């Protein structure tokens, strides 16, 4: 039996290296990686996961070549054209997290349409982080809170729960399990607040190689973990 795991976040890393190892351009890795989002979303839903939050493009990824960035910006259109109907049939709700207004207009439209079309669904929450960076998220939250205090809309005695309402993830529960693919062991500015008590797993497989079997193995490992949240286990 797998332990219940409500919210899984994944840093989908290693597309570029995977493609290069096959003598292909980095963009080929991103295309296969996008297809794998569908495979892993289905696997998540079948394993009873309610929230799957995927890191697709960070606030730091603008540093990449213009060719690579513009290809990634076109991927949502390719992806949702192929799979949106299936996601709707499966009852998935799409949420896009990040500063969307900095993306090309056409990309914004595709992402907003995906959210709008699926907003009444109650199945898997498929959260895709686009132009997301956690430090920026916390900074924007702090700015908004300061404005609300100034305007008399918030008190000074804000607590953790109150602050979470200012985050881009306000509608979602805390992360239970964070997985990063491709052997890197760092967080890269992802969900810093939300992973406060998440279990962390770093797997060697690159994102295109991250199969439902590897995912299942991660959940088995999670099942073995003793989540104490600062307390002590009853013996
Ligand atoms: C993850 O794969 C996808 C994005 C960050 C957009 P990478 O593109 O980082 O692949 P590597 O890490 O260079 O192999
Ligand atoms: C993190 O991967 C961002 C995404 C997966 C979207 P990166 O490949 O950008 O991270 P670093 O630069 O290796 O830390
Ligand atoms: Mg990378």
PDB file of C-alpha atoms and ligand atoms in Angstrom:
ATOM      1  CA  UNK A   1       0.000   0.000   0.000  1.00  0.00           C
ATOM      2  CA  UNK A   2       1.268   3.467  -0.851  1.00  0.00           C
ATOM      3  CA  UNK A   3       1.003   6.189   1.784  1.00  0.00           C
ATOM      4  CA  UNK A   4      -1.483   8.893   0.822  1.00  0.00           C
ATOM      5  CA  UNK A   5       0.264  11.742  -0.939  1.00  0.00           C
ATOM      6  CA  UNK A   6      -1.935  14.710  -1.723  1.00  0.00           C
ATOM      7  CA  UNK A   7       0.471  17.085  -3.455  1.00  0.00           C
ATOM      8  CA  UNK A   8       3.511  16.165  -5.539  1.00  0.00           C
ATOM      9  CA  UNK A   9       5.781  18.815  -7.065  1.00  0.00           C
ATOM     10  CA  UNK A  10       8.344  17.949  -9.723  1.00  0.00           C
ATOM     11  CA  UNK A  11      11.350  19.858 -11.042  1.00  0.00           C
ATOM     12  CA  UNK A  12      11.351  18.457 -14.565  1.00  0.00           C
ATOM     13  CA  UNK A  13      15.060  18.678 -15.252  1.00  0.00           C
ATOM     14  CA  UNK A  14      17.420  17.144 -17.818  1.00  0.00           C
ATOM     15  CA  UNK A  15      15.591  17.581 -21.136  1.00  0.00           C
ATOM     16  CA  UNK A  16      18.575  19.267 -22.775  1.00  0.00           C
ATOM     17  CA  UNK A  17      21.170  16.709 -21.660  1.00  0.00           C
ATOM     18  CA  UNK A  18      18.863  13.864 -22.638  1.00  0.00           C
ATOM     19  CA  UNK A  19      18.511  15.279 -26.171  1.00  0.00           C
ATOM     20  CA  UNK A  20      22.216  15.985 -26.498  1.00  0.00           C
ATOM     21  CA  UNK A  21      23.055  12.399 -25.507  1.00  0.00           C
ATOM     22  CA  UNK A  22      20.966  11.318 -28.513  1.00  0.00           C
ATOM     23  CA  UNK A  23      22.648  13.762 -30.880  1.00  0.00           C
ATOM     24  CA  UNK A  24      19.512  15.927 -31.026  1.00  0.00           C
ATOM     25  CA  UNK A  25      18.981  19.647 -30.346  1.00  0.00           C
ATOM     26  CA  UNK A  26      17.879  20.670 -26.816  1.00  0.00           C
ATOM     27  CA  UNK A  27      14.443  21.603 -28.176  1.00  0.00           C
ATOM     28  CA  UNK A  28      13.824  17.952 -29.117  1.00  0.00           C
ATOM     29  CA  UNK A  29      14.214  17.145 -25.427  1.00  0.00           C
ATOM     30  CA  UNK A  30      11.631  19.763 -24.500  1.00  0.00           C
ATOM     31  CA  UNK A  31       9.122  18.279 -26.949  1.00  0.00           C
ATOM     32  CA  UNK A  32       9.525  14.751 -25.555  1.00  0.00           C
ATOM     33  CA  UNK A  33       9.462  16.277 -22.059  1.00  0.00           C
ATOM     34  CA  UNK A  34       6.119  17.953 -22.759  1.00  0.00           C
ATOM     35  CA  UNK A  35       4.645  14.634 -23.936  1.00  0.00           C
ATOM     36  CA  UNK A  36       5.849  13.101 -20.699  1.00  0.00           C
ATOM     37  CA  UNK A  37       3.767  15.634 -18.746  1.00  0.00           C
ATOM     38  CA  UNK A  38       0.662  13.852 -20.048  1.00  0.00           C
ATOM     39  CA  UNK A  39       2.015  10.403 -19.146  1.00  0.00           C
ATOM     40  CA  UNK A  40       2.947  11.465 -15.623  1.00  0.00           C
ATOM     41  CA  UNK A  41      -0.297  13.385 -15.056  1.00  0.00           C
ATOM     42  CA  UNK A  42      -2.269  10.240 -15.852  1.00  0.00           C
ATOM     43  CA  UNK A  43      -0.024   8.185 -13.558  1.00  0.00           C
ATOM     44  CA  UNK A  44      -0.462  10.764 -10.757  1.00  0.00           C
ATOM     45  CA  UNK A  45      -4.219  10.730 -11.076  1.00  0.00           C
ATOM     46  CA  UNK A  46      -4.248   6.901 -11.039  1.00  0.00           C
ATOM     47  CA  UNK A  47      -2.117   6.882  -7.873  1.00  0.00           C
ATOM     48  CA  UNK A  48      -4.654   9.104  -6.099  1.00  0.00           C
ATOM     49  CA  UNK A  49      -2.568  12.283  -6.140  1.00  0.00           C
ATOM     50  CA  UNK A  50      -4.814  15.363  -6.117  1.00  0.00           C
ATOM     51  CA  UNK A  51      -2.284  18.078  -6.975  1.00  0.00           C
ATOM     52  CA  UNK A  52       0.645  17.728  -9.380  1.00  0.00           C
ATOM     53  CA  UNK A  53       2.732  20.894  -9.659  1.00  0.00           C
ATOM     54  CA  UNK A  54       5.317  20.931 -12.445  1.00  0.00           C
ATOM     55  CA  UNK A  55       8.174  23.377 -12.999  1.00  0.00           C
ATOM     56  CA  UNK A  56       8.138  24.144 -16.723  1.00  0.00           C
ATOM     57  CA  UNK A  57       9.948  27.514 -16.992  1.00  0.00           C
ATOM     58  CA  UNK A  58      11.640  29.507 -14.252  1.00  0.00           C
ATOM     59  CA  UNK A  59      12.230  33.236 -13.882  1.00  0.00           C
ATOM     60  CA  UNK A  60      15.918  32.373 -14.432  1.00  0.00           C
ATOM     61  CA  UNK A  61      15.342  30.443 -17.677  1.00  0.00           C
ATOM     62  CA  UNK A  62      15.175  33.699 -19.697  1.00  0.00           C
ATOM     63  CA  UNK A  63      18.996  33.516 -19.640  1.00  0.00           C
ATOM     64  CA  UNK A  64      18.901  30.760 -22.263  1.00  0.00           C
ATOM     65  CA  UNK A  65      19.307  31.291 -26.015  1.00  0.00           C
ATOM     66  CA  UNK A  66      16.513  33.106 -27.763  1.00  0.00           C
ATOM     67  CA  UNK A  67      15.877  30.028 -29.909  1.00  0.00           C
ATOM     68  CA  UNK A  68      15.394  27.797 -26.892  1.00  0.00           C
ATOM     69  CA  UNK A  69      13.210  30.299 -25.023  1.00  0.00           C
ATOM     70  CA  UNK A  70      10.979  30.947 -28.012  1.00  0.00           C
ATOM     71  CA  UNK A  71      10.581  27.198 -28.589  1.00  0.00           C
ATOM     72  CA  UNK A  72       9.517  26.674 -24.965  1.00  0.00           C
ATOM     73  CA  UNK A  73       7.013  29.537 -25.324  1.00  0.00           C
ATOM     74  CA  UNK A  74       5.437  27.733 -28.313  1.00  0.00           C
ATOM     75  CA  UNK A  75       5.188  24.399 -26.504  1.00  0.00           C
ATOM     76  CA  UNK A  76       1.966  25.099 -24.561  1.00  0.00           C
ATOM     77  CA  UNK A  77       0.071  25.541 -27.855  1.00  0.00           C
ATOM     78  CA  UNK A  78       1.450  22.247 -29.223  1.00  0.00           C
ATOM     79  CA  UNK A  79       0.818  20.486 -25.921  1.00  0.00           C
ATOM     80  CA  UNK A  80      -2.758  21.614 -25.286  1.00  0.00           C
ATOM     81  CA  UNK A  81      -3.767  21.094 -28.929  1.00  0.00           C
ATOM     82  CA  UNK A  82      -2.754  17.451 -28.574  1.00  0.00           C
ATOM     83  CA  UNK A  83      -4.039  16.746 -25.074  1.00  0.00           C
ATOM     84  CA  UNK A  84      -6.567  19.324 -23.841  1.00  0.00           C
ATOM     85  CA  UNK A  85      -9.628  17.345 -24.903  1.00  0.00           C
ATOM     86  CA  UNK A  86      -8.297  14.245 -23.177  1.00  0.00           C
ATOM     87  CA  UNK A  87      -7.556  16.241 -20.008  1.00  0.00           C
ATOM     88  CA  UNK A  88     -11.100  17.609 -20.029  1.00  0.00           C
ATOM     89  CA  UNK A  89     -12.515  14.105 -20.536  1.00  0.00           C
ATOM     90  CA  UNK A  90     -10.428  12.883 -17.607  1.00  0.00           C
ATOM     91  CA  UNK A  91     -11.718  15.749 -15.426  1.00  0.00           C
ATOM     92  CA  UNK A  92      -8.355  17.465 -14.880  1.00  0.00           C
ATOM     93  CA  UNK A  93      -8.216  21.079 -13.845  1.00  0.00           C
ATOM     94  CA  UNK A  94      -5.359  23.123 -15.289  1.00  0.00           C
ATOM     95  CA  UNK A  95      -3.796  25.879 -13.205  1.00  0.00           C
ATOM     96  CA  UNK A  96      -0.917  27.977 -14.458  1.00  0.00           C
ATOM     97  CA  UNK A  97       1.333  29.509 -11.798  1.00  0.00           C
ATOM     98  CA  UNK A  98       3.712  32.393 -12.490  1.00  0.00           C
ATOM     99  CA  UNK A  99       3.836  35.878 -13.922  1.00  0.00           C
ATOM    100  CA  UNK A 100       1.976  35.233 -17.127  1.00  0.00           C
ATOM    101  CA  UNK A 101       1.886  38.833 -18.289  1.00  0.00           C
ATOM    102  CA  UNK A 102       5.595  38.628 -19.169  1.00  0.00           C
ATOM    103  CA  UNK A 103       4.996  35.797 -21.657  1.00  0.00           C
ATOM    104  CA  UNK A 104       4.263  36.311 -25.378  1.00  0.00           C
ATOM    105  CA  UNK A 105       0.594  37.237 -25.906  1.00  0.00           C
ATOM    106  CA  UNK A 106      -0.169  34.043 -27.872  1.00  0.00           C
ATOM    107  CA  UNK A 107       1.282  31.876 -25.070  1.00  0.00           C
ATOM    108  CA  UNK A 108      -0.768  33.768 -22.478  1.00  0.00           C
ATOM    109  CA  UNK A 109      -3.932  33.105 -24.450  1.00  0.00           C
ATOM    110  CA  UNK A 110      -3.302  29.358 -24.725  1.00  0.00           C
ATOM    111  CA  UNK A 111      -2.591  29.131 -20.981  1.00  0.00           C
ATOM    112  CA  UNK A 112      -5.559  31.268 -19.961  1.00  0.00           C
ATOM    113  CA  UNK A 113      -7.864  29.250 -22.248  1.00  0.00           C
ATOM    114  CA  UNK A 114      -6.659  25.992 -20.655  1.00  0.00           C
ATOM    115  CA  UNK A 115      -7.473  27.368 -17.195  1.00  0.00           C
ATOM    116  CA  UNK A 116     -10.837  28.747 -18.257  1.00  0.00           C
ATOM    117  CA  UNK A 117     -11.956  25.582 -20.076  1.00  0.00           C
ATOM    118  CA  UNK A 118     -11.109  23.317 -17.154  1.00  0.00           C
ATOM    119  CA  UNK A 119     -12.088  25.550 -14.233  1.00  0.00           C
ATOM    120  CA  UNK A 120     -15.143  23.501 -13.223  1.00  0.00           C
ATOM    121  CA  UNK A 121     -13.318  20.173 -13.205  1.00  0.00           C
ATOM    122  CA  UNK A 122     -12.788  18.406  -9.906  1.00  0.00           C
ATOM    123  CA  UNK A 123     -10.231  15.726 -10.822  1.00  0.00           C
ATOM    124  CA  UNK A 124      -6.445  16.056 -10.752  1.00  0.00           C
ATOM    125  CA  UNK A 125      -5.181  19.618 -10.368  1.00  0.00           C
ATOM    126  CA  UNK A 126      -2.439  19.857 -12.983  1.00  0.00           C
ATOM    127  CA  UNK A 127      -0.442  22.943 -12.005  1.00  0.00           C
ATOM    128  CA  UNK A 128       2.143  24.179 -14.470  1.00  0.00           C
ATOM    129  CA  UNK A 129       4.672  26.786 -13.354  1.00  0.00           C
ATOM    130  CA  UNK A 130       5.554  29.150 -16.204  1.00  0.00           C
ATOM    131  CA  UNK A 131       7.805  32.123 -15.561  1.00  0.00           C
ATOM    132  CA  UNK A 132       7.711  31.152 -11.913  1.00  0.00           C
ATOM    133  CA  UNK A 133      10.345  31.936  -9.280  1.00  0.00           C
ATOM    134  CA  UNK A 134       9.688  31.494  -5.605  1.00  0.00           C
ATOM    135  CA  UNK A 135      11.712  34.463  -4.345  1.00  0.00           C
ATOM    136  CA  UNK A 136       9.787  36.701  -6.721  1.00  0.00           C
ATOM    137  CA  UNK A 137       6.509  35.131  -5.566  1.00  0.00           C
ATOM    138  CA  UNK A 138       7.334  35.866  -1.914  1.00  0.00           C
ATOM    139  CA  UNK A 139       8.489  39.383  -2.773  1.00  0.00           C
ATOM    140  CA  UNK A 140       5.245  40.139  -4.648  1.00  0.00           C
ATOM    141  CA  UNK A 141       3.277  38.740  -1.707  1.00  0.00           C
ATOM    142  CA  UNK A 142       5.161  40.998   0.716  1.00  0.00           C
ATOM    143  CA  UNK A 143       4.539  44.034  -1.483  1.00  0.00           C
ATOM    144  CA  UNK A 144       0.815  43.308  -1.710  1.00  0.00           C
ATOM    145  CA  UNK A 145       0.585  42.759   2.034  1.00  0.00           C
ATOM    146  CA  UNK A 146       2.342  46.073   2.680  1.00  0.00           C
ATOM    147  CA  UNK A 147      -0.140  47.831   0.396  1.00  0.00           C
ATOM    148  CA  UNK A 148      -3.063  46.159   2.148  1.00  0.00           C
ATOM    149  CA  UNK A 149      -1.763  47.339   5.535  1.00  0.00           C
ATOM    150  CA  UNK A 150      -1.314  50.858   4.182  1.00  0.00           C
ATOM    151  CA  UNK A 151      -4.857  50.821   2.780  1.00  0.00           C
ATOM    152  CA  UNK A 152      -6.325  49.499   6.023  1.00  0.00           C
ATOM    153  CA  UNK A 153      -7.269  46.140   4.436  1.00  0.00           C
ATOM    154  CA  UNK A 154      -4.913  44.011   6.565  1.00  0.00           C
ATOM    155  CA  UNK A 155      -3.694  44.020  10.175  1.00  0.00           C
ATOM    156  CA  UNK A 156      -0.089  43.802  11.313  1.00  0.00           C
ATOM    157  CA  UNK A 157      -0.613  40.516  13.139  1.00  0.00           C
ATOM    158  CA  UNK A 158      -0.420  38.402   9.977  1.00  0.00           C
ATOM    159  CA  UNK A 159       0.237  34.689  10.590  1.00  0.00           C
ATOM    160  CA  UNK A 160       1.507  31.919   8.285  1.00  0.00           C
ATOM    161  CA  UNK A 161      -1.964  31.033   7.070  1.00  0.00           C
ATOM    162  CA  UNK A 162      -2.709  34.672   6.342  1.00  0.00           C
ATOM    163  CA  UNK A 163       0.533  35.129   4.431  1.00  0.00           C
ATOM    164  CA  UNK A 164      -0.161  32.058   2.279  1.00  0.00           C
ATOM    165  CA  UNK A 165      -3.213  33.841   0.909  1.00  0.00           C
ATOM    166  CA  UNK A 166      -0.816  36.254  -0.820  1.00  0.00           C
ATOM    167  CA  UNK A 167       1.128  33.493  -2.570  1.00  0.00           C
ATOM    168  CA  UNK A 168       0.481  32.315  -6.134  1.00  0.00           C
ATOM    169  CA  UNK A 169      -0.299  28.873  -4.702  1.00  0.00           C
ATOM    170  CA  UNK A 170      -2.987  30.149  -2.315  1.00  0.00           C
ATOM    171  CA  UNK A 171      -5.527  27.621  -3.592  1.00  0.00           C
ATOM    172  CA  UNK A 172      -3.325  24.571  -3.039  1.00  0.00           C
ATOM    173  CA  UNK A 173      -2.252  22.538   0.001  1.00  0.00           C
ATOM    174  CA  UNK A 174       1.406  22.286   1.043  1.00  0.00           C
ATOM    175  CA  UNK A 175       3.695  20.037  -1.000  1.00  0.00           C
ATOM    176  CA  UNK A 176       4.067  16.523   0.433  1.00  0.00           C
ATOM    177  CA  UNK A 177       6.732  15.241  -1.943  1.00  0.00           C
ATOM    178  CA  UNK A 178       9.181  17.136  -4.143  1.00  0.00           C
ATOM    179  CA  UNK A 179      10.963  15.176  -6.851  1.00  0.00           C
ATOM    180  CA  UNK A 180      13.821  16.475  -9.019  1.00  0.00           C
ATOM    181  CA  UNK A 181      14.954  14.499 -12.040  1.00  0.00           C
ATOM    182  CA  UNK A 182      18.366  14.191 -13.723  1.00  0.00           C
ATOM    183  CA  UNK A 183      20.604  13.904 -10.678  1.00  0.00           C
ATOM    184  CA  UNK A 184      20.826  17.580  -9.663  1.00  0.00           C
ATOM    185  CA  UNK A 185      20.299  18.121  -5.964  1.00  0.00           C
ATOM    186  CA  UNK A 186      19.078  21.683  -5.640  1.00  0.00           C
ATOM    187  CA  UNK A 187      15.812  23.572  -5.451  1.00  0.00           C
ATOM    188  CA  UNK A 188      16.452  26.235  -8.137  1.00  0.00           C
ATOM    189  CA  UNK A 189      14.046  28.802  -6.676  1.00  0.00           C
ATOM    190  CA  UNK A 190      11.037  26.454  -6.652  1.00  0.00           C
ATOM    191  CA  UNK A 191       8.182  26.622  -4.093  1.00  0.00           C
ATOM    192  CA  UNK A 192      10.450  27.672  -1.223  1.00  0.00           C
ATOM    193  CA  UNK A 193       7.609  28.386   1.181  1.00  0.00           C
ATOM    194  CA  UNK A 194       5.444  25.467   0.072  1.00  0.00           C
ATOM    195  CA  UNK A 195       8.104  22.751   0.546  1.00  0.00           C
ATOM    196  CA  UNK A 196       8.805  23.675   4.189  1.00  0.00           C
ATOM    197  CA  UNK A 197       7.949  20.127   5.294  1.00  0.00           C
ATOM    198  CA  UNK A 198       7.978  18.243   1.988  1.00  0.00           C
ATOM    199  CA  UNK A 199       9.924  15.013   1.576  1.00  0.00           C
ATOM    200  CA  UNK A 200      12.660  15.462  -1.037  1.00  0.00           C
ATOM    201  CA  UNK A 201      13.692  12.904  -3.646  1.00  0.00           C
ATOM    202  CA  UNK A 202      16.379  13.292  -6.279  1.00  0.00           C
ATOM    203  CA  UNK A 203      16.367  10.696  -9.058  1.00  0.00           C
ATOM    204  CA  UNK A 204      19.050  10.027 -11.664  1.00  0.00           C
ATOM    205  CA  UNK A 205      16.644   9.665 -14.593  1.00  0.00           C
ATOM    206  CA  UNK A 206      16.207  12.744 -16.769  1.00  0.00           C
ATOM    207  CA  UNK A 207      12.661  14.061 -17.217  1.00  0.00           C
ATOM    208  CA  UNK A 208      12.106  12.276 -20.580  1.00  0.00           C
ATOM    209  CA  UNK A 209      13.185   9.027 -18.852  1.00  0.00           C
ATOM    210  CA  UNK A 210      10.916   9.582 -15.833  1.00  0.00           C
ATOM    211  CA  UNK A 211       8.354   6.812 -16.452  1.00  0.00           C
ATOM    212  CA  UNK A 212       5.288   5.873 -14.375  1.00  0.00           C
ATOM    213  CA  UNK A 213       7.460   3.034 -12.972  1.00  0.00           C
ATOM    214  CA  UNK A 214      10.084   5.499 -11.712  1.00  0.00           C
ATOM    215  CA  UNK A 215       7.273   7.676 -10.325  1.00  0.00           C
ATOM    216  CA  UNK A 216       5.808   4.675  -8.518  1.00  0.00           C
ATOM    217  CA  UNK A 217       9.235   3.931  -7.034  1.00  0.00           C
ATOM    218  CA  UNK A 218       9.311   7.508  -5.686  1.00  0.00           C
ATOM    219  CA  UNK A 219       5.950   6.968  -4.010  1.00  0.00           C
ATOM    220  CA  UNK A 220       7.227   3.721  -2.500  1.00  0.00           C
ATOM    221  CA  UNK A 221      10.197   5.580  -1.062  1.00  0.00           C
ATOM    222  CA  UNK A 222       7.837   8.301   0.230  1.00  0.00           C
ATOM    223  CA  UNK A 223       5.742   5.597   1.904  1.00  0.00           C
ATOM    224  CA  UNK A 224       8.819   4.551   3.923  1.00  0.00           C
ATOM    225  CA  UNK A 225       9.521   8.057   5.194  1.00  0.00           C
ATOM    226  CA  UNK A 226       8.542   9.000   8.728  1.00  0.00           C
ATOM    227  CA  UNK A 227       7.061  12.493   8.566  1.00  0.00           C
ATOM    228  CA  UNK A 228       7.464  13.916  12.026  1.00  0.00           C
ATOM    229  CA  UNK A 229       6.796  17.630  11.394  1.00  0.00           C
ATOM    230  CA  UNK A 230       8.988  18.463  14.337  1.00  0.00           C
ATOM    231  CA  UNK A 231       7.282  16.047  16.679  1.00  0.00           C
ATOM    232  CA  UNK A 232       8.301  12.547  17.722  1.00  0.00           C
ATOM    233  CA  UNK A 233       7.046   9.231  16.421  1.00  0.00           C
ATOM    234  CA  UNK A 234       4.972   7.222  18.887  1.00  0.00           C
ATOM    235  CA  UNK A 235       6.809   4.001  19.666  1.00  0.00           C
TER     236      UNK A 235
HETATM  237  C1  LIG B   1      14.382  21.192 -17.911  1.00  0.00           C
HETATM  238  O1  LIG B   1      15.392  20.661 -18.671  1.00  0.00           O
HETATM  239  C2  LIG B   1      13.433  22.071 -18.705  1.00  0.00           C
HETATM  240  C3  LIG B   1      13.609  23.525 -18.466  1.00  0.00           C
HETATM  241  C4  LIG B   1      14.345  24.056 -17.536  1.00  0.00           C
HETATM  242  C5  LIG B   1      12.874  24.409 -19.334  1.00  0.00           C
HETATM  243  P1  LIG B   1      16.693  21.493 -19.000  1.00  0.00           P
HETATM  244  O2  LIG B   1      16.432  22.286 -20.243  1.00  0.00           O
HETATM  245  O3  LIG B   1      17.150  22.274 -17.823  1.00  0.00           O
HETATM  246  O4  LIG B   1      17.735  20.347 -19.334  1.00  0.00           O
HETATM  247  P2  LIG B   1      19.249  20.283 -18.850  1.00  0.00           P
HETATM  248  O5  LIG B   1      19.224  20.399 -17.364  1.00  0.00           O
HETATM  249  O6  LIG B   1      19.952  21.419 -19.515  1.00  0.00           O
HETATM  250  O7  LIG B   1      19.706  18.950 -19.320  1.00  0.00           O
HETATM  251  C1  LIG B   2      14.933  24.283 -13.023  1.00  0.00           C
HETATM  252  O1  LIG B   2      15.819  23.700 -13.918  1.00  0.00           O
HETATM  253  C2  LIG B   2      13.811  24.934 -13.755  1.00  0.00           C
HETATM  254  C3  LIG B   2      12.892  24.043 -14.462  1.00  0.00           C
HETATM  255  C4  LIG B   2      12.902  22.732 -14.447  1.00  0.00           C
HETATM  256  C5  LIG B   2      11.860  24.703 -15.208  1.00  0.00           C
HETATM  257  P1  LIG B   2      17.123  24.474 -14.411  1.00  0.00           P
HETATM  258  O2  LIG B   2      17.816  23.534 -15.345  1.00  0.00           O
HETATM  259  O3  LIG B   2      16.764  25.791 -14.960  1.00  0.00           O
HETATM  260  O4  LIG B   2      17.934  24.662 -13.066  1.00  0.00           O
HETATM  261  P2  LIG B   2      19.471  24.960 -12.804  1.00  0.00           P
HETATM  262  O5  LIG B   2      19.827  26.161 -13.625  1.00  0.00           O
HETATM  263  O6  LIG B   2      20.239  23.749 -13.257  1.00  0.00           O
HETATM  264  O7  LIG B   2      19.568  25.169 -11.340  1.00  0.00           O
HETATM  265 MG1  LIG B   3      18.366  21.891 -16.243  1.00  0.00          MG
END
